[in-house]
Short mmCIF file of C-alpha atoms in Angstrom, two decimals:
data_model
loop_
_atom_site.label_atom_id
_atom_site.label_comp_id
_atom_site.label_asym_id
_atom_site.label_seq_id
_atom_site.Cartn_x
_atom_site.Cartn_y
_atom_site.Cartn_z
CA MET S 1 -17.80 -0.82 32.98
CA TRP S 2 -14.55 -0.10 30.84
CA SER S 3 -12.25 2.33 31.76
CA THR S 4 -11.15 4.82 29.37
CA LEU S 5 -7.68 3.54 29.27
CA ARG S 6 -8.74 -0.03 28.36
CA LEU S 7 -11.18 1.61 25.81
CA LEU S 8 -8.32 2.58 23.89
CA ILE S 9 -6.47 -0.86 24.34
CA ILE S 10 -9.12 -2.98 23.82
CA ILE S 11 -9.61 -2.94 19.94
CA LEU S 12 -7.49 -3.15 17.43
CA LEU S 13 -8.13 -1.01 14.28
CA CYS S 14 -6.40 -2.43 11.12
CA ARG S 15 -8.06 -0.31 8.11
CA VAL S 16 -6.90 -0.09 4.48
CA ILE S 17 -6.74 3.24 2.61
CA ASN S 18 -6.45 3.90 -1.12
CA LEU S 19 -3.51 6.04 -1.51
CA LEU S 20 -4.78 7.46 -4.93
CA SER S 21 -8.17 8.21 -3.73
CA HIS S 22 -7.59 8.68 -0.02
CA LEU S 23 -10.59 6.82 0.85
CA TYR S 24 -10.96 4.28 3.91
CA THR S 25 -12.06 0.86 1.56
CA ASP S 26 -12.23 -1.76 4.24
CA VAL S 27 -11.73 -2.35 8.08
CA ILE S 28 -11.39 -4.77 10.58
CA LEU S 29 -11.70 -4.51 14.20
CA GLN S 30 -10.24 -7.12 16.75
CA PRO S 31 -10.52 -7.33 20.27
CA LEU S 32 -8.03 -7.76 22.94
CA ASN S 33 -7.97 -11.23 23.21
CA HIS S 34 -8.19 -11.99 19.76
CA ILE S 35 -5.48 -9.13 18.39
CA ASN S 36 -3.76 -10.50 15.10
CA GLU S 37 -2.47 -8.10 12.77
CA TYR S 38 -1.65 -11.04 10.28
CA ILE S 39 -4.79 -12.75 10.20
CA ALA S 40 -6.38 -9.34 9.65
CA MET S 41 -3.92 -8.43 6.81
CA CYS S 42 -4.88 -12.04 5.16
CA ASP S 43 -8.72 -11.58 5.35
CA ILE S 44 -8.22 -8.12 4.00
CA ILE S 45 -6.35 -9.29 1.00
CA ASP S 46 -8.91 -11.96 0.85
CA HIS S 47 -11.93 -9.78 0.59
CA TYR S 48 -10.58 -7.21 -1.59
CA THR S 49 -9.47 -9.65 -4.53
CA ALA S 50 -13.17 -11.62 -4.06
CA THR S 51 -14.83 -8.48 -4.41
CA ASN S 52 -12.62 -6.98 -7.15
CA PRO S 53 -11.66 -9.86 -9.32
CA THR S 54 -10.73 -7.98 -12.13
CA ARG S 55 -8.15 -5.72 -10.33
CA LYS S 56 -4.74 -6.70 -9.46
CA PRO S 57 -4.09 -4.42 -6.34
CA LEU S 58 -0.70 -3.42 -4.32
CA PHE S 59 -0.66 -3.72 -1.03
CA ILE S 60 1.99 -1.69 0.83
CA ALA S 61 2.33 -2.18 4.62
CA ASP S 62 4.69 -1.60 7.27
CA ARG S 63 6.97 -4.01 9.19
CA GLY S 64 4.45 -5.13 11.63
CA PHE S 65 3.03 -7.31 8.38
CA VAL S 66 5.73 -9.12 7.25
CA SER S 67 5.03 -12.55 7.40
CA PHE S 68 5.26 -15.73 5.07
CA ASN S 69 1.41 -16.04 5.40
CA VAL S 70 0.85 -12.49 4.11
CA PHE S 71 3.10 -13.01 1.44
CA ALA S 72 1.60 -16.22 0.26
CA HIS S 73 -2.08 -14.62 0.69
CA ALA S 74 -1.00 -11.99 -1.58
CA ILE S 75 0.51 -13.92 -4.10
CA GLU S 76 -2.16 -16.80 -4.25
CA ASN S 77 -4.65 -13.70 -5.03
CA ASN S 78 -3.01 -12.59 -7.92
CA ALA S 79 -1.89 -9.37 -6.01
CA TYR S 80 1.17 -7.57 -5.07
CA PHE S 81 3.04 -6.58 -1.87
CA LEU S 82 5.19 -4.25 -0.62
CA VAL S 83 6.37 -4.28 2.86
CA ARG S 84 8.86 -2.82 5.02
CA ALA S 85 11.38 -5.18 6.58
CA ARG S 86 11.90 -5.07 10.33
CA GLU S 87 15.32 -4.06 11.92
CA SER S 88 17.76 -6.81 11.84
CA ASN S 89 17.84 -9.24 14.99
CA PRO S 90 18.29 -12.71 15.41
CA ARG S 91 14.38 -13.63 15.08
CA SER S 92 13.86 -11.35 11.85
CA MET S 93 13.80 -12.81 8.29
CA LEU S 94 16.69 -11.18 7.38
CA ALA S 95 19.21 -12.82 10.16
CA THR S 96 18.26 -16.00 8.21
CA ILE S 97 19.45 -14.74 4.70
CA LYS S 98 23.04 -14.03 3.39
CA LEU S 99 22.93 -10.37 2.21
CA PRO S 100 25.38 -8.78 0.12
CA ASP S 101 27.79 -6.15 1.94
CA SER S 102 26.78 -3.22 -0.48
CA PRO S 103 24.20 -0.85 1.18
CA GLU S 104 21.99 -1.10 -1.87
CA TYR S 105 20.84 -4.21 -3.69
CA ASP S 106 18.23 -6.02 -5.21
CA ILE S 107 18.09 -9.91 -4.86
CA ILE S 108 15.42 -12.68 -5.44
CA PHE S 109 14.60 -14.65 -2.14
CA GLU S 110 13.25 -18.22 -3.37
CA ARG S 111 12.57 -20.83 -0.65
CA TRP S 112 10.45 -24.28 -0.25
CA LEU S 113 8.31 -23.76 3.03
CA THR S 114 7.77 -27.20 5.18
CA LYS S 115 6.25 -27.82 8.08
CA LYS S 116 9.13 -30.50 8.69
CA ASN S 117 12.16 -29.72 10.60
CA THR S 118 14.22 -32.97 9.57
CA LYS S 119 18.03 -33.01 9.12
CA THR S 120 17.83 -32.66 5.18
CA VAL S 121 15.71 -29.24 6.05
CA LYS S 122 18.26 -28.13 8.49
CA ALA S 123 21.40 -29.02 6.13
CA GLU S 124 19.91 -26.70 3.14
CA PRO S 125 18.87 -23.55 4.61
CA GLU S 126 19.31 -22.35 1.19
CA VAL S 127 16.72 -24.58 -0.12
CA TYR S 128 14.47 -24.87 2.67
CA LYS S 129 12.74 -22.76 5.27
CA THR S 130 11.03 -24.46 8.11
CA ILE S 131 7.66 -22.92 9.72
CA ALA S 132 6.63 -25.50 11.95
CA ASN S 133 5.76 -23.31 14.40
CA ARG S 134 4.23 -20.57 12.53
CA THR S 135 0.37 -20.29 11.09
CA PHE S 136 0.40 -21.02 7.09
CA ASP S 137 -2.76 -21.39 5.97
CA TYR S 138 -1.73 -23.08 2.64
CA LEU S 139 0.19 -26.05 4.35
CA ASP S 140 -1.54 -28.27 7.23
CA PRO S 141 0.16 -28.53 10.69
CA LYS S 142 1.26 -32.16 10.06
CA SER S 143 1.89 -31.67 6.21
CA LYS S 144 4.66 -33.29 4.50
CA SER S 145 3.98 -31.12 1.58
CA LEU S 146 6.55 -28.54 0.28
CA TYR S 147 5.25 -24.56 -0.66
CA TYR S 148 7.42 -22.69 -2.89
CA ILE S 149 7.38 -19.15 -2.14
CA SER S 150 9.65 -16.26 -4.44
CA PHE S 151 10.04 -12.49 -3.92
CA ARG S 152 12.71 -9.51 -3.84
CA ILE S 153 14.39 -8.02 -0.97
CA MET S 154 15.79 -4.51 -1.68
CA SER S 155 17.48 -2.21 0.31
CA PHE S 156 18.26 1.15 -1.03
CA VAL S 157 19.27 4.32 0.99
CA LEU S 158 17.11 7.19 2.09
CA PRO S 159 17.69 10.90 2.01
CA ASN S 160 18.81 11.21 5.61
CA GLY S 161 21.28 8.17 4.84
CA ASN S 162 19.62 5.62 6.75
CA THR S 163 19.18 2.24 4.79
CA GLU S 164 15.55 0.73 4.27
CA VAL S 165 14.93 -3.03 3.35
CA VAL S 166 11.56 -3.97 1.53
CA TYR S 167 9.89 -7.34 0.70
CA THR S 168 8.02 -7.05 -2.91
CA ASN S 169 6.81 -9.84 -5.36
CA LEU S 170 6.81 -6.64 -7.99
CA PRO S 171 8.60 -7.68 -11.28
CA LYS S 172 11.93 -6.66 -11.60
CA GLU S 173 11.55 -6.12 -15.29
CA ASP S 174 8.79 -3.70 -14.86
CA PHE S 175 9.58 -1.69 -11.70
CA SER S 176 13.13 -0.27 -10.81
CA THR S 177 14.85 0.68 -7.66
CA GLU S 178 13.79 4.14 -8.01
CA GLU S 179 10.14 3.43 -8.75
CA LEU S 180 10.24 1.24 -5.65
CA ARG S 181 11.40 3.83 -3.45
CA GLU S 182 8.67 6.15 -4.62
CA LEU S 183 5.96 3.67 -3.90
CA TYR S 184 7.32 3.05 -0.42
CA ASN S 185 7.27 7.00 0.11
CA MET S 186 3.63 6.71 -0.60
CA ARG S 187 3.47 4.91 2.12
CA TRP S 188 3.16 7.68 4.23
CA GLY S 189 0.05 8.74 3.05
CA ILE S 190 -1.17 6.09 5.33
CA GLU S 191 0.06 8.29 8.39
CA THR S 192 -1.19 11.26 7.44
CA SER S 193 -4.62 10.05 6.77
CA PHE S 194 -4.56 8.28 10.14
CA ARG S 195 -3.33 11.37 11.94
CA ASP S 196 -6.19 13.40 10.30
CA ILE S 197 -8.72 10.85 11.38
CA LYS S 198 -7.37 10.74 14.54
CA TYR S 199 -7.16 14.64 15.34
CA ALA S 200 -9.17 16.32 12.86
CA ALA S 201 -12.04 13.69 12.69
CA GLY S 202 -11.90 13.12 16.63
CA LEU S 203 -10.81 9.40 16.68
CA LEU S 204 -8.13 10.08 19.38
CA PHE S 205 -11.00 9.44 22.20
CA PHE S 206 -14.23 8.14 22.15
CA HIS S 207 -17.45 9.41 24.05
CA SER S 208 -18.80 5.79 24.82
CA ARG S 209 -18.07 3.56 27.45
CA LYS S 210 -19.83 0.07 25.71
CA LYS S 211 -18.03 -1.93 23.52
CA ASP S 212 -20.88 -1.75 20.74
CA LEU S 213 -21.25 1.84 20.80
CA VAL S 214 -17.11 2.39 20.61
CA ILE S 215 -17.38 0.27 17.43
CA GLN S 216 -20.23 2.55 16.33
CA GLU S 217 -18.09 5.33 17.05
CA ILE S 218 -15.20 4.07 15.03
CA TYR S 219 -17.54 3.48 11.63
CA ALA S 220 -18.80 6.87 12.11
CA LYS S 221 -15.74 8.72 12.19
CA LEU S 222 -14.58 6.62 9.14
CA ILE S 223 -17.67 7.24 7.15
CA LEU S 224 -17.06 11.23 8.00
CA TYR S 225 -13.69 11.06 7.11
CA ASN S 226 -14.55 9.37 3.45
CA PHE S 227 -17.33 12.12 2.94
CA CYS S 228 -15.07 15.20 3.68
CA GLU S 229 -12.27 13.52 1.43
CA LEU S 230 -14.88 12.98 -1.42
CA ILE S 231 -15.61 16.84 -0.98
CA THR S 232 -12.10 18.28 -0.84
CA GLY S 233 -11.08 16.07 -3.73
CA ALA S 234 -13.61 17.53 -6.18
CA ILE S 235 -12.38 20.98 -5.27
CA VAL S 236 -9.64 22.27 -7.59
CA VAL S 237 -7.17 24.66 -5.99
CA LYS S 238 -6.26 27.23 -8.69
CA LYS S 239 -2.40 27.70 -8.98
CA LYS S 240 -0.90 31.20 -8.80
CA ASP S 241 2.77 32.57 -8.60
CA ARG S 242 3.52 32.04 -5.27
CA LYS S 243 6.49 30.48 -3.27
CA TYR S 244 4.62 27.43 -2.24
CA SER S 245 1.81 25.49 -3.75
CA TYR S 246 -1.32 25.04 -1.65
CA GLN S 247 -3.91 22.56 -0.72
CA ILE S 248 -7.34 22.45 1.13
CA ASN S 249 -6.82 22.65 5.03
CA PHE S 250 -8.47 19.30 6.03
CA SER S 251 -8.82 20.09 9.59
CA ILE S 252 -11.14 23.16 8.60
CA ALA S 253 -12.72 21.00 6.20
CA ILE S 254 -13.70 18.18 8.34
CA ALA S 255 -15.40 21.00 10.67
CA ILE S 256 -17.64 22.87 7.97
CA CYS S 257 -18.56 18.89 7.02
CA THR S 258 -19.44 18.17 10.50
CA GLU S 259 -21.55 21.56 10.52
CA PHE S 260 -23.16 20.81 7.33
CA LEU S 261 -24.61 17.41 8.80
CA ARG S 262 -25.97 18.89 11.69
CA ARG S 263 -28.35 21.57 10.12
CA SER S 264 -31.30 20.67 9.69
CA CYS S 265 -33.69 20.29 6.51
CA ALA S 266 -35.26 23.68 7.58
CA SER S 267 -32.02 25.86 7.25
CA PRO S 268 -31.05 27.85 4.63
CA PRO S 269 -28.75 26.11 2.06
CA VAL S 270 -25.10 26.41 2.28
CA ASP S 271 -22.20 26.20 -0.59
CA VAL S 272 -19.96 23.87 1.56
CA ILE S 273 -17.58 23.37 -1.54
CA ALA S 274 -17.16 27.28 -1.72
CA LEU S 275 -16.56 27.47 1.90
CA ILE S 276 -14.29 24.56 2.07
CA GLY S 277 -12.37 26.09 -1.11
CA ARG S 278 -11.43 29.54 0.74
CA GLU S 279 -9.53 27.43 3.40
CA LEU S 280 -5.61 26.80 1.97
CA ILE S 281 -2.80 25.65 3.76
CA ALA S 282 0.76 25.74 2.10
CA VAL S 283 2.59 22.38 0.73
CA ARG S 284 6.32 22.27 2.04
CA PRO S 285 7.78 19.24 0.38
CA ASP S 286 10.51 17.07 2.13
CA ARG S 287 9.52 18.56 5.64
CA ARG S 288 10.81 16.60 8.31
CA ASN S 289 10.54 17.04 12.33
CA PRO S 290 11.85 14.99 14.73
CA ARG S 291 8.98 12.71 16.54
CA TYR S 292 8.97 12.99 20.15
CA LEU S 293 7.60 9.81 22.09
CA ARG S 294 5.82 10.55 25.30
CA ALA S 295 3.90 8.62 27.33
CA ARG S 296 -0.43 9.41 27.11
CA THR S 297 -2.90 8.94 30.04
CA ALA S 298 -6.55 8.41 29.59
CA THR S 299 -8.84 11.80 29.30
CA THR S 300 -11.65 12.02 31.58
CA PHE S 301 -15.11 11.85 29.92
CA GLN S 302 -15.52 15.73 30.98
CA TYR S 303 -13.23 17.05 28.51
CA ARG S 304 -14.50 15.17 25.41
#
């Protein structure tokens, strides 16, 4: 039997959410001994473009997905990417690039990627970038070939005064700095959706010990979240002369949907949309609270 704490660590959940429909469209689960977020992201890009050949998606990701291999998969699949850069350190991608002194800039990064580490490659860092010890699916480990890659590196100042750097292959003539800033802000939809699925849908703790049953719980919570999101998305909240605009309270909406799914067929019909439509919560834009990190211990099965 696995301990409760091990169950929380044993599986990496890499999920994809449509930021316009707020629905989870794909998910990859990886066990502890095979955790690799880069491979998961590449598989997600390949799978989406294979099943949606006529669409040109934009993948927005956090700094944990900064990789030449991820960028190349998006480019080869005719897709766009917008990825937050890691904080500057000697091993980061930004540490090897000569950047402008200004806090805001928009430059083009162009390099020939190679598995070689010759004197020529070392002598021209502005032309070549060696990836000898890195996974790259478009160059064989002992290949002498080159792979050309080009994308934008953009820095902008956030409202709190901090500077944020992103990598993207969105065309410069079609997407300005302000538009990229707005697209990047949409990334918070990922965090809010994951908060809802953890706390409102109950994915924070599992009720099973066996691996297969834990995976079943994960898929069940994802389906429950999408079911509730489809219903709440169809409800139109009437605008009134109030201080704030209002939206559906998703936590209560999930509780109503869960109770609806538990009802037997012999139970009298219930207007779920009307019930959910009554549960509103105020929308307070630009609301920010400090984030306090604390250690979290396992919760015993008696309290789940």
